[in-house]
Coordinates of C-alpha atoms in Angstrom, one line a residue:
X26 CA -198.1 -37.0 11.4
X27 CA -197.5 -40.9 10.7
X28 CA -195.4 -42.1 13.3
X29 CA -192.3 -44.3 12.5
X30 CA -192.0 -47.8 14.3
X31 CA -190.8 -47.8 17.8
X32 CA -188.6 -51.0 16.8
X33 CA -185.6 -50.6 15.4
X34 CA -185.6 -51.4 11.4
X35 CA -183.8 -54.5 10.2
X36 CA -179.8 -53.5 10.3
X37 CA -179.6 -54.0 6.2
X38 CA -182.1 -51.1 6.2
X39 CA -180.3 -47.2 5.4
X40 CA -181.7 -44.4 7.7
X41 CA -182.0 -41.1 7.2
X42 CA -180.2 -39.1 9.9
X43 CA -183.4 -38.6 10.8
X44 CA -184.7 -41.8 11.7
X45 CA -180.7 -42.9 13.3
X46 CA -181.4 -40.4 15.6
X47 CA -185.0 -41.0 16.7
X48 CA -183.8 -45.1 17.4
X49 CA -180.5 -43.8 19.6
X50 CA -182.8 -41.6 21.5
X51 CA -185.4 -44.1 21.9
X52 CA -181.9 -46.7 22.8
X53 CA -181.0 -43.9 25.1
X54 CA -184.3 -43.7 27.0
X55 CA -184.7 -40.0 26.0
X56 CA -188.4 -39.1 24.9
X57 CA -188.6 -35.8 25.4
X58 CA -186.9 -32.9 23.5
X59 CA -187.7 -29.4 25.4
X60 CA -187.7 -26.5 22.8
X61 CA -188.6 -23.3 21.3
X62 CA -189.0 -24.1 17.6
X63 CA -187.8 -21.9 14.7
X64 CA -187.3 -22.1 11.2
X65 CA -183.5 -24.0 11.0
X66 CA -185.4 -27.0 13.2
X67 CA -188.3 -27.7 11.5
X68 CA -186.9 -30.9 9.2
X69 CA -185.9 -32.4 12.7
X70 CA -189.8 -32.5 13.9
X71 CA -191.2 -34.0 10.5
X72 CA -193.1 -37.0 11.3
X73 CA -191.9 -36.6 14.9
X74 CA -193.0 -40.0 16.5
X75 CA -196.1 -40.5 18.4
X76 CA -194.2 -42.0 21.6
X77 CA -191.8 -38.6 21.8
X78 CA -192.9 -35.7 23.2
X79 CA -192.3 -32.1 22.7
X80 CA -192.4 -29.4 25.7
X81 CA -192.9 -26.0 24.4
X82 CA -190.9 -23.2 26.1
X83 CA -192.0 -19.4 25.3
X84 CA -188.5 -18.5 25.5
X85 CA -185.4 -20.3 25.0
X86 CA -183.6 -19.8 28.6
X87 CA -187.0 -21.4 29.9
X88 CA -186.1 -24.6 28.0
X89 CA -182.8 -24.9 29.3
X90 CA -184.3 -24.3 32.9
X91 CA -186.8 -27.3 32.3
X92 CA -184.6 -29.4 30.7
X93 CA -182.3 -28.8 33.1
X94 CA -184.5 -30.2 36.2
X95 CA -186.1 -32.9 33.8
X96 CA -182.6 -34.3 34.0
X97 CA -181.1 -33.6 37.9
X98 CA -184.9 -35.6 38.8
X99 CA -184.5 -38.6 35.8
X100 CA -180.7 -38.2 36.1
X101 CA -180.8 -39.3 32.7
X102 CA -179.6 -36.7 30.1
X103 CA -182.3 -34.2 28.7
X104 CA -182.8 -33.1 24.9
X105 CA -182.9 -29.5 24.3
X106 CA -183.4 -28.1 20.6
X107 CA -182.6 -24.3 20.2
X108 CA -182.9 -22.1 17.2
X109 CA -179.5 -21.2 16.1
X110 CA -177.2 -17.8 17.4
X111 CA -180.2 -15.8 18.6
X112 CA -182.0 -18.5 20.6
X113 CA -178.6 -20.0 21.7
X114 CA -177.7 -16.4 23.3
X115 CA -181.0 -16.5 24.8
X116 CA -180.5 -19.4 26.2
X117 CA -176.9 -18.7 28.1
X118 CA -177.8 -17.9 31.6
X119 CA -179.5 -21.0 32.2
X120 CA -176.5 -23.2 30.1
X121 CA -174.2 -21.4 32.5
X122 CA -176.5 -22.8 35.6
X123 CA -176.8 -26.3 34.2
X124 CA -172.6 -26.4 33.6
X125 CA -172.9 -25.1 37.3
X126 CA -175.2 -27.8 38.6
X127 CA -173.5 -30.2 36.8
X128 CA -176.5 -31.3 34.7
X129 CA -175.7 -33.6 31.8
X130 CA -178.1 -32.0 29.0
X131 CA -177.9 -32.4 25.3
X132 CA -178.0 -28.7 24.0
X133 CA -179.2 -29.2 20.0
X134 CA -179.2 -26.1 17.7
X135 CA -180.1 -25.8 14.0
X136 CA -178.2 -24.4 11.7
X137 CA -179.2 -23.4 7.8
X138 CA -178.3 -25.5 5.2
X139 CA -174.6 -26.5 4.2
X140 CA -175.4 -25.7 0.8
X141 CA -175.8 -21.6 1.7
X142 CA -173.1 -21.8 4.6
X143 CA -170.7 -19.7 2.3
X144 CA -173.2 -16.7 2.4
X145 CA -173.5 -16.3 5.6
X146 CA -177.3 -16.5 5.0
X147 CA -180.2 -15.4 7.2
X148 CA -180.6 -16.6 10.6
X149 CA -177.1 -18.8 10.4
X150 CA -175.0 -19.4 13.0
X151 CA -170.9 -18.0 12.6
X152 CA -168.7 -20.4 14.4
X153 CA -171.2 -21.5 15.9
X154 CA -169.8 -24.0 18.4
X155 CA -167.9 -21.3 20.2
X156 CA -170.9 -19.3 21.4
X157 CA -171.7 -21.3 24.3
X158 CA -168.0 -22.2 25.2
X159 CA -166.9 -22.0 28.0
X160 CA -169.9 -23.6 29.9
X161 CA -170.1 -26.7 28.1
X162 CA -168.4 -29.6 28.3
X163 CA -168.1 -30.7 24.4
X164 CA -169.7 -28.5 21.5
X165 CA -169.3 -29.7 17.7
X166 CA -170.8 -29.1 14.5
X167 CA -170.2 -32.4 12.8
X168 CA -168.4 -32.2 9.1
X169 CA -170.6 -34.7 7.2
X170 CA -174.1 -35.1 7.7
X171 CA -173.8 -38.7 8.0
X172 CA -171.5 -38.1 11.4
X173 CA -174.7 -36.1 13.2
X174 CA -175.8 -39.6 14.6
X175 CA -172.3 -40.6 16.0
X176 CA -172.0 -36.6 17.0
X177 CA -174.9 -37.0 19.2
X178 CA -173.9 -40.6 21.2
X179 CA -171.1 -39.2 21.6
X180 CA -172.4 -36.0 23.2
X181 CA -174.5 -38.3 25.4
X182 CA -171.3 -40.1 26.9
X183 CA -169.7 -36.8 27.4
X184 CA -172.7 -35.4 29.6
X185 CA -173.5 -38.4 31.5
X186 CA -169.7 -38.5 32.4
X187 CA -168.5 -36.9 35.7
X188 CA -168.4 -34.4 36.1
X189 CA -171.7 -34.3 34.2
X190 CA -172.9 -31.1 32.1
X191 CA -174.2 -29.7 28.8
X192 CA -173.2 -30.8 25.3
X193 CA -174.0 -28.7 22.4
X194 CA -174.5 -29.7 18.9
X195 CA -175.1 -27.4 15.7
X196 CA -176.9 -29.5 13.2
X197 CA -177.7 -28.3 9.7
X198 CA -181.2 -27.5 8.2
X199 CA -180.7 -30.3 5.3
X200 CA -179.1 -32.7 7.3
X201 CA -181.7 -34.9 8.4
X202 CA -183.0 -35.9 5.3
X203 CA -179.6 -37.5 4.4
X204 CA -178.7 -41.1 4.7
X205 CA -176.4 -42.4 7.1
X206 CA -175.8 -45.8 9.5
X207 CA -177.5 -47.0 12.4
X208 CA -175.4 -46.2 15.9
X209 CA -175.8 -48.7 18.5
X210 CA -175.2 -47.3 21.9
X211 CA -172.4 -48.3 23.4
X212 CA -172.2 -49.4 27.5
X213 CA -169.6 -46.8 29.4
X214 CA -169.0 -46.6 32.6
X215 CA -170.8 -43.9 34.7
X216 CA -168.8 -43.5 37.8
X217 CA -165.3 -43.2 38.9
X218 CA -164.3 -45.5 41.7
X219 CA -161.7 -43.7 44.5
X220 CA -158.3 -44.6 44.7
X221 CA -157.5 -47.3 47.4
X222 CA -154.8 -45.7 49.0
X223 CA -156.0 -42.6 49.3
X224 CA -159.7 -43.4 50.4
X225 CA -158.1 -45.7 52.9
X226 CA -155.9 -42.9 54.2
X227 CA -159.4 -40.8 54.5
X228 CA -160.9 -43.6 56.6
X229 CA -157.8 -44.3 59.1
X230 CA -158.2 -40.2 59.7
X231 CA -162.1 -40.3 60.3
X232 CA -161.6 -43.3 62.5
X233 CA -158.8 -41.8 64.7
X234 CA -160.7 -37.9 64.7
X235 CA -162.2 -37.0 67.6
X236 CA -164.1 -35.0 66.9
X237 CA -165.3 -35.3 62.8
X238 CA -168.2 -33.0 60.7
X239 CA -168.8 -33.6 57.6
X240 CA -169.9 -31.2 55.5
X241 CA -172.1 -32.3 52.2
X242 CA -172.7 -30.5 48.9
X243 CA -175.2 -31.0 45.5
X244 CA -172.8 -34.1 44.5
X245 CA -174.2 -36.4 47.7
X246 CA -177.6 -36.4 46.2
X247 CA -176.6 -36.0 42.3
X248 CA -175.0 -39.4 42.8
X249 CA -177.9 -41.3 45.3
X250 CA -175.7 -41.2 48.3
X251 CA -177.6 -39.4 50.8
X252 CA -178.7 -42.7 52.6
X253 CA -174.8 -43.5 52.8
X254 CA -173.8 -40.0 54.3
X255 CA -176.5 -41.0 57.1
X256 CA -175.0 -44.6 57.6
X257 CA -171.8 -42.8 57.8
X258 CA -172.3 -40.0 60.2
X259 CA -174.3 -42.5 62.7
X260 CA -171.4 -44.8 62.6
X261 CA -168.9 -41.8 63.5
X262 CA -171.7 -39.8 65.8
X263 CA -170.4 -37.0 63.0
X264 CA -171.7 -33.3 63.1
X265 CA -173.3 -32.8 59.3
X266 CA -173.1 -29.1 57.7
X267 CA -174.9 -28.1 54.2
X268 CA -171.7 -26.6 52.3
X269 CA -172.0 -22.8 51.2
X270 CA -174.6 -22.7 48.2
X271 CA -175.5 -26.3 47.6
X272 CA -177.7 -26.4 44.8
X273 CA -179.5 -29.9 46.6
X274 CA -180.0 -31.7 50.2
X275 CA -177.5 -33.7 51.2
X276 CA -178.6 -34.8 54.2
X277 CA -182.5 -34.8 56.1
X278 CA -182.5 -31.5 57.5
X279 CA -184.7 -32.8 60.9
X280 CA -181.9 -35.5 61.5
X281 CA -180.7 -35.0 65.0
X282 CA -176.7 -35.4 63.9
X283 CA -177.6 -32.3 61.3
X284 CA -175.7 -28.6 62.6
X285 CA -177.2 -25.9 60.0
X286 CA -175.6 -24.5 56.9
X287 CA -172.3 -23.1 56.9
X288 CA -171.9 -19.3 55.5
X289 CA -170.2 -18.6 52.1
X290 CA -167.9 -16.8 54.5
X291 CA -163.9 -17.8 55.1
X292 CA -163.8 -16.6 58.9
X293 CA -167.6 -17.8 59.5
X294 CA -166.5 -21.2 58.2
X295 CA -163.4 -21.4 60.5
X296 CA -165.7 -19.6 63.6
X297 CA -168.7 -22.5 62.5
X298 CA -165.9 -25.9 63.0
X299 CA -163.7 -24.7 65.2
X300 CA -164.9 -27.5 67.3
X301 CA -163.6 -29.9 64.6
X302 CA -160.1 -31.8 64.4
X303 CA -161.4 -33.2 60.9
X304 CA -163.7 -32.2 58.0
X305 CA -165.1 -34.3 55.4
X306 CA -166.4 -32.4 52.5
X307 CA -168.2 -34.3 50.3
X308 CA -169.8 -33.4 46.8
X309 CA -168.8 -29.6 47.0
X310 CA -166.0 -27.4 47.2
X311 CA -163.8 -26.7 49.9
X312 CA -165.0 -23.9 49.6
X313 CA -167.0 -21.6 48.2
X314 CA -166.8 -18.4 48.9
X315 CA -169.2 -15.0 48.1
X316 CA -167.0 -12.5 49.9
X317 CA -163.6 -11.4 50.5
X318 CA -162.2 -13.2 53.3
X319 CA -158.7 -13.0 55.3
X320 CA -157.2 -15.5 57.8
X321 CA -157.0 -19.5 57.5
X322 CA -159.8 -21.6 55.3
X323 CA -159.8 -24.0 58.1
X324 CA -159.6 -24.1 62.1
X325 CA -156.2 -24.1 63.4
X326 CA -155.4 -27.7 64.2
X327 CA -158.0 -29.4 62.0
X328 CA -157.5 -31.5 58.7
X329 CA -159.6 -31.6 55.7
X330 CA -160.3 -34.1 53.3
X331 CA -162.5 -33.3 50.5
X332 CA -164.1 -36.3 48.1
X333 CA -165.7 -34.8 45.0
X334 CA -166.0 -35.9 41.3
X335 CA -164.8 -32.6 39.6
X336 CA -161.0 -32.7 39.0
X337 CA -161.0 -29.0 38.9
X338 CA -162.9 -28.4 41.9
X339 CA -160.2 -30.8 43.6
X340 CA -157.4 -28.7 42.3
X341 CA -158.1 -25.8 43.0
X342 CA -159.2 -26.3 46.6
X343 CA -156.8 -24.3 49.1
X344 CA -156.4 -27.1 51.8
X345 CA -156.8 -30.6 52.8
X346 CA -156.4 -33.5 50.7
X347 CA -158.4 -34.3 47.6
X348 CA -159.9 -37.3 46.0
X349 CA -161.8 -37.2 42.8
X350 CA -164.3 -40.2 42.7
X351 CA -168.0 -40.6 42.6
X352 CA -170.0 -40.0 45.7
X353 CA -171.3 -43.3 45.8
X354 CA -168.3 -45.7 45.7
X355 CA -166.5 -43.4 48.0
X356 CA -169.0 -43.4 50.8
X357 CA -169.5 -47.4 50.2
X358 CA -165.1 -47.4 50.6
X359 CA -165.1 -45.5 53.9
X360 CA -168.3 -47.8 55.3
X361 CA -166.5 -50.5 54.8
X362 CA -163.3 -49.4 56.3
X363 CA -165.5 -47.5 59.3
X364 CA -164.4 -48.7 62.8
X365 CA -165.0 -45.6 65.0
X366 CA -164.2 -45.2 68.4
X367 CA -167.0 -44.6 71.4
X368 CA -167.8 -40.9 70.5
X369 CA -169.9 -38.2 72.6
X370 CA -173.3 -37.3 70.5
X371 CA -172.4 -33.7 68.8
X372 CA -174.8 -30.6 69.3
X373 CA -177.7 -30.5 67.4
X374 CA -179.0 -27.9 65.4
X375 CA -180.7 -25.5 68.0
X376 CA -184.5 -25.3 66.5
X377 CA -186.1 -21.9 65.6
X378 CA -188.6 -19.6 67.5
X379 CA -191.8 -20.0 66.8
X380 CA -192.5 -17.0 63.8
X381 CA -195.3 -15.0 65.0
X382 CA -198.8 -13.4 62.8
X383 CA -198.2 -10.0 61.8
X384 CA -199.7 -7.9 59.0
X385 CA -198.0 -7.7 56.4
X386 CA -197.1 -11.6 56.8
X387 CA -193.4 -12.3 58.4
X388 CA -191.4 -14.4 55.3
X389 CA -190.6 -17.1 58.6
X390 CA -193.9 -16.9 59.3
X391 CA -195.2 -17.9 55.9
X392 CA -192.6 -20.7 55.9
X393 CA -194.0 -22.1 58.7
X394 CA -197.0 -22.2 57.7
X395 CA -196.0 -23.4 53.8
X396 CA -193.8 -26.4 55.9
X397 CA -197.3 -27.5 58.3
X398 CA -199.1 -27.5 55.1
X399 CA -196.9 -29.6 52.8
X400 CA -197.1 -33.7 52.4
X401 CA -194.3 -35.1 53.0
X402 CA -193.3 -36.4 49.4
X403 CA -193.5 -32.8 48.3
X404 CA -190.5 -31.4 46.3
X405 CA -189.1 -28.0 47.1
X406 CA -187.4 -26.4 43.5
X407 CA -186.5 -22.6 45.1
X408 CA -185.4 -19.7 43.6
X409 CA -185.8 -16.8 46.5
X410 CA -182.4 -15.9 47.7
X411 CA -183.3 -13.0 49.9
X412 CA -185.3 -15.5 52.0
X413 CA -182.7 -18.3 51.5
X414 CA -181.6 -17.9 55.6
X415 CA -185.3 -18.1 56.5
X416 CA -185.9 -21.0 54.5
X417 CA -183.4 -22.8 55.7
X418 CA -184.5 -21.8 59.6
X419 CA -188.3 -23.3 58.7
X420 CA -188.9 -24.9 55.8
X421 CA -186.6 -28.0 56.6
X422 CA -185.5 -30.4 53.9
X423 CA -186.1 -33.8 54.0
X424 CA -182.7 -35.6 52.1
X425 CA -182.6 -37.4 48.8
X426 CA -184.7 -35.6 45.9
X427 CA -186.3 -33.1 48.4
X428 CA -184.0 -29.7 47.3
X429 CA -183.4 -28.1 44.0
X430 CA -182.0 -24.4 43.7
X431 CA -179.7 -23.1 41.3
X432 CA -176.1 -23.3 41.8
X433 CA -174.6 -20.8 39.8
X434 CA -176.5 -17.8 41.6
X435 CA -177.8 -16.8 38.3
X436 CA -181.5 -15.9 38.7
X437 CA -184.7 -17.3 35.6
X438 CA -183.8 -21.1 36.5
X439 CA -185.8 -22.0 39.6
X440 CA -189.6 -21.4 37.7
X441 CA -188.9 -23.2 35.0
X442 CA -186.5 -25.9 36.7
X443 CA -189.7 -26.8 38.6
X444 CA -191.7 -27.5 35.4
X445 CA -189.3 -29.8 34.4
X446 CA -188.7 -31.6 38.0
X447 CA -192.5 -31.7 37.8
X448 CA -192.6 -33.5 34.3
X449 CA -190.4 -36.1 35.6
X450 CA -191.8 -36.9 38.6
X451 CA -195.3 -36.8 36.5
X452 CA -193.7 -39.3 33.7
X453 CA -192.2 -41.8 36.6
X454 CA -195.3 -42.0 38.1
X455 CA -194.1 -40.2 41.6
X456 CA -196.1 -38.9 44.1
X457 CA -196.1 -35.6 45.9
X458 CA -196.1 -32.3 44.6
X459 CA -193.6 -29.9 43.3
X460 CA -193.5 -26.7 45.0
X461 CA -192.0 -23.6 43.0
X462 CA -190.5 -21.3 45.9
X463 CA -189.8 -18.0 43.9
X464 CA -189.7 -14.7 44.7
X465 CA -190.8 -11.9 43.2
X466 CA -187.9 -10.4 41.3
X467 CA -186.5 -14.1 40.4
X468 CA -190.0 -15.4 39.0
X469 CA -190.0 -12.5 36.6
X470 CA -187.0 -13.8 34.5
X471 CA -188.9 -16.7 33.4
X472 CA -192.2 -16.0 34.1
X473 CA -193.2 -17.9 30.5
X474 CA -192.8 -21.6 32.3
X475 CA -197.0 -20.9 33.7
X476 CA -197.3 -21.3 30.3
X477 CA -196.1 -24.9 30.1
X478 CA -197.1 -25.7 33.4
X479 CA -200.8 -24.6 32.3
X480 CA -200.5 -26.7 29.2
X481 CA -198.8 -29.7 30.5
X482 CA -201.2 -29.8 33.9
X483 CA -198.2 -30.8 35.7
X484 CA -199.1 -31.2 39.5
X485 CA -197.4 -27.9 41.3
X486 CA -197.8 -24.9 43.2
X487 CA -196.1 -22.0 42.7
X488 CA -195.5 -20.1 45.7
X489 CA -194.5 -16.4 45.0
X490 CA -192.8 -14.5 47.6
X491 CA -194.0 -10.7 46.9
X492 CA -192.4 -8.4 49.0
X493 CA -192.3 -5.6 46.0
X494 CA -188.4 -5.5 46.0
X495 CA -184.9 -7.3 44.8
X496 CA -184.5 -8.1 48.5
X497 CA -180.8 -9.9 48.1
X498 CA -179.6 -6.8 46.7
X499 CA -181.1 -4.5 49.7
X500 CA -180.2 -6.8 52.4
X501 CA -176.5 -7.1 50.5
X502 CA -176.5 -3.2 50.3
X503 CA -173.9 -2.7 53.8
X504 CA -171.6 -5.1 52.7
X505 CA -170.5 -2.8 49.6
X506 CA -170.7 0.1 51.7
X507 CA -173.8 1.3 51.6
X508 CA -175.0 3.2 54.5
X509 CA -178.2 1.5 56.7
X510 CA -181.5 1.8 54.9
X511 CA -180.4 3.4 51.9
X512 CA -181.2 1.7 48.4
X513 CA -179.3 0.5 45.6
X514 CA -181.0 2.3 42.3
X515 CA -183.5 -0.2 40.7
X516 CA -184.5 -2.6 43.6
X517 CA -187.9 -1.9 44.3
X518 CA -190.2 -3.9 42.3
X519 CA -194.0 -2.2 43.0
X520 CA -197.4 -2.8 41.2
X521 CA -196.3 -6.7 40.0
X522 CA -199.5 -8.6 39.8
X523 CA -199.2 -12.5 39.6
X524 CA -202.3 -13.6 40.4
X525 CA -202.9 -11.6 36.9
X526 CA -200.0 -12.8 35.2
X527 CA -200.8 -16.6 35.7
X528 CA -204.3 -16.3 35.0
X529 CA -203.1 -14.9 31.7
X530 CA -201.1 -18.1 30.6
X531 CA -203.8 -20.4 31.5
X532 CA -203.3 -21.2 35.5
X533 CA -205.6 -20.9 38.5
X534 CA -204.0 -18.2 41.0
X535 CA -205.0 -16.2 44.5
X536 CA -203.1 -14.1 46.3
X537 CA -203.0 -14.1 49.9
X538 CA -202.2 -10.7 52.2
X539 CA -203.1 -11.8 55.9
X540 CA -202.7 -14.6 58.3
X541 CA -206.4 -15.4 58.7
X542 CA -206.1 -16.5 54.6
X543 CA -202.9 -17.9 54.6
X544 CA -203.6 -21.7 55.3
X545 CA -206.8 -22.3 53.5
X546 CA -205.1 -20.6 50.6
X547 CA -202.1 -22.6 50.8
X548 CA -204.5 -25.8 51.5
X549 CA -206.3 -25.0 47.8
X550 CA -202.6 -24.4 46.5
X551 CA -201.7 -27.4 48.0
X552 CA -204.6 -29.3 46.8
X553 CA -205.1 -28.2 43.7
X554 CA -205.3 -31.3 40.8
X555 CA -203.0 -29.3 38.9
X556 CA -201.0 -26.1 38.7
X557 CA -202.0 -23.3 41.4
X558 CA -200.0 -19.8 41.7
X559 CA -200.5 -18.5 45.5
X560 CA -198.9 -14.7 45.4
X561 CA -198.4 -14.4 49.6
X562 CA -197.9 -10.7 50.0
X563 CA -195.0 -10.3 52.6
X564 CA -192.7 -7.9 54.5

């Protein structure tokens, strides 16, 4: 392929839709498009540029998953292409997660020509822009050719806007040989500042509380202000919670102000801050709940504020007082208005026992060890929710960048979300290492990203949690009403082999079944120039 020139043509010059769109990429610092090609997006890859690059998913929710962590770790919007209705339905469950995790991502499908449109040909898309409503923020199929350039800046302002998400765009087989003007990207704000008053308000409360937590969702690190929430919490000797199901670390796990993770729970919450006359929630809801609860959402006696950059999220929240502004500005408002009085140091987080050697290995006990072998620039990207308590008891987090999980619950994200945190870390020049947490059951809805991984070389281990069942759903089981040690139908998961299944797409593997192997194994995973699958056989 003959690559066009990376500098813009002179302005008299008349692209081809084509070529518009290649130059606002290029403007918009995008130079990757993730994708599983098919016949309605070939004319967009004709003499595809030699400074873009093209990651090849084996199926289209895998794309969405890598794009989708390419993005939270460049928090610059990602380009996805998908083939039209079928790969687009393939594709939902991880467009629902990114619309979850609030990752702005550019969600591009073909579409067949214009000319056969009335036919309803082969392989076409009907109505195309409603199949992935309602988890995306924008979707269009633009009337003219010409408009596909302006169609796509404007789907990058739309995603980069809080709160961020996907954008989707159906573009027609023969449009992108048509002409059509340049589009020169226009500067728009990013962030939305708080209100004075009512950020002011916040800050007289949190300076006349006696006793304050805050408690800190995915939006503290989304928007860079995990260094501010520490600043903050010193200056108020504040007690700092995880929020129910944050998708990312708000705060360094080891810090002695941090208290644990509160429970997706209402009367756990309200048991968890009873000690509290005021709570700060920050970058989450307030909150987020996985089971039916009764009672109050809040200690008797206590106030809430909540700061988060989702208008919905803010109105729908059953207490407290809401502000919608970026992370960011909000924490810099309440720093500068901080003047707390002389507060007692709050409890810290009591540490964990000591997990012990058994055979079959403990999950704590493989934690541990996976925590003493790590560096610490390592990135954690998990996907094992039956082990999420342990994880948090012994595989502590360190703040800022450290934490990725899904936040929609949805499983197939996490595996291929660590490809694409790994490509952007690769691409930026970072170092540490990207470790894919996964358990069994999850890895096996997107087992296709070893592919990429193999191909790309990215520097990972994948760390697969085999304990030969869908342990969530076991462990969840009583809560439904299922008597003790009885199993739901389809939850046991025997006879998986990964060390088999990596070595099939390319990757180096071992599996590891006692605590004798566990630590040179994970040393070699650890180790390993480029990506290394360690299947640890648990309880």
């Amino acid at each position: 392929m003959t690559a066009p020139d990376t500098q813009r043509p002179p302005t008299d010059a008349q692209p081809t839709v084509r070529e518009a769109v290649i130059q606002l990429m290029r403007d918009l610092g995008i130079d990757t498009v993730f994708g599983n090609p098919g016949s309605t997006e070939l004319p967009m890859f004709r003499d595809y540029p030699s400074d873009f690059r093209y990651v090849l998913g084996l199926q289209e929710s895998v794309v969405i998953g890598m794009a989708d962590g390419y993005a939270q770790a460049t928090r610059n919007a990602s380009m996805v292409n998908l083939h039209s209705a079928a790969g687009v339905g393939h594709a939902m469950g991880n467009i629902f997660t990114a619309f979850k995790n609030q990752t702005p991502m550019i969600v591009t499908a073909g579409q067949q020509s214009r000319s056969i449109l009335p036919f309803d040909p082969f392989l076409f898309a009907a109505q195309a822009t409603d199949l992935p409503k309602p988890y995306v923020k924008w979707a269009v199929e633009p009337a003219r050719a010409e408009d596909v350039p302006l169609a796509l800046a404007r789907a990058y302002r739309i995603a980069m806007q809080p709160p961020c998400g996907p954008v989707f765009v159906s573009i027609p087989a023969d449009d992108w040989d048509r002409t059509t003007e340049w589009v020169t990207p226009r500067q728009m704000s990013q962030a939305i500042g708080p209100d004075p008053v009512s950020i002011t308000r916040v800050a007289t409360a949190l300076n006349a509380s006696r006793r304050p937590a805050i408690v800190v969702g995915a939006g503290v690190d989304r928007d860079g202000a995990v260094g501010r929430v520490v600043a903050l919490a010193e200056q108020h000797r504040a007690a700092v919670y995880t929020a129910p199901m944050s998708a990312r670390c708000g705060f360094p796990e080891r810090h002695p102000l941090f208290a644990g993770f509160l429970p997706a729970m209402r009367e756990r919450i309200v048991q968890r801050l009873a000690e509290h006359d005021l709570i700060l929630v920050l970058g989450a809801p307030a909150f987020s709940y996985h089971v039916e609860g009764q009672g109050p959402h809040i200690p008797a006696g206590a106030t809430l504020f909540h700061i988060v950059d989702d208008p919905q999220t803010a109105a729908w929240a059953p207490v407290g007082d809401s502000v919608v502004a970026s992370l960011h500005l909000a924490l810099d408002a309440l720093l500068e208005h901080s003047a707390p009085p002389q507060r007692a140091a709050p409890t810290g987080r009591a540490t964990p026992q000591e997990a012990v050697a058994g055979v079959p290995m403990s999950v704590p006990y493989v934690l541990q060890s996976l925590d003493r072998a790590r560096q610490p620039g390592d990135v954690v990207v998990e996907e094992a929710p039956g082990s999420r308590s342990d994880i948090q008891a012994h595989l502590p987090m360190a703040g800022a960048d450290s934490f990725y999980t899904m936040a929609s619950g949805g499983l197939g994200h996490g595996m291929p979300a660590a490809v694409g945190v790994a490509l952007a870390r690769q691409r930026q020049g970072q170092a540490g290492r990207v470790i894919a947490l996964i358990g069994d059951g999850s890895s096996m809805y997107a087992i296709q990203a070893l592919y990429t991984a193999a191909q790309m070389n990215v520097p990972m281990t994948f760390v697969i949690l085999n304990n030969r069942r869908y342990a969530a759903l076991q462990d969840f089981a009583p809560v439904f009403g299922y008597a003790p040690g009885v199993k739901p139908a389809g939850t046991d998961l025997p006879n998986l082999d990964f060390v088999m299944l990596a070595q099939g797409q390319g990757m180096t593997a071992e599996r590891a079944e006692a605590p004798d192997a566990l630590a040179p194994a994970l040393e070699r995973a650890l180790r390993h120039p480029g990506p290394f699958l360690i299947e640890i056989v648990v309880a």
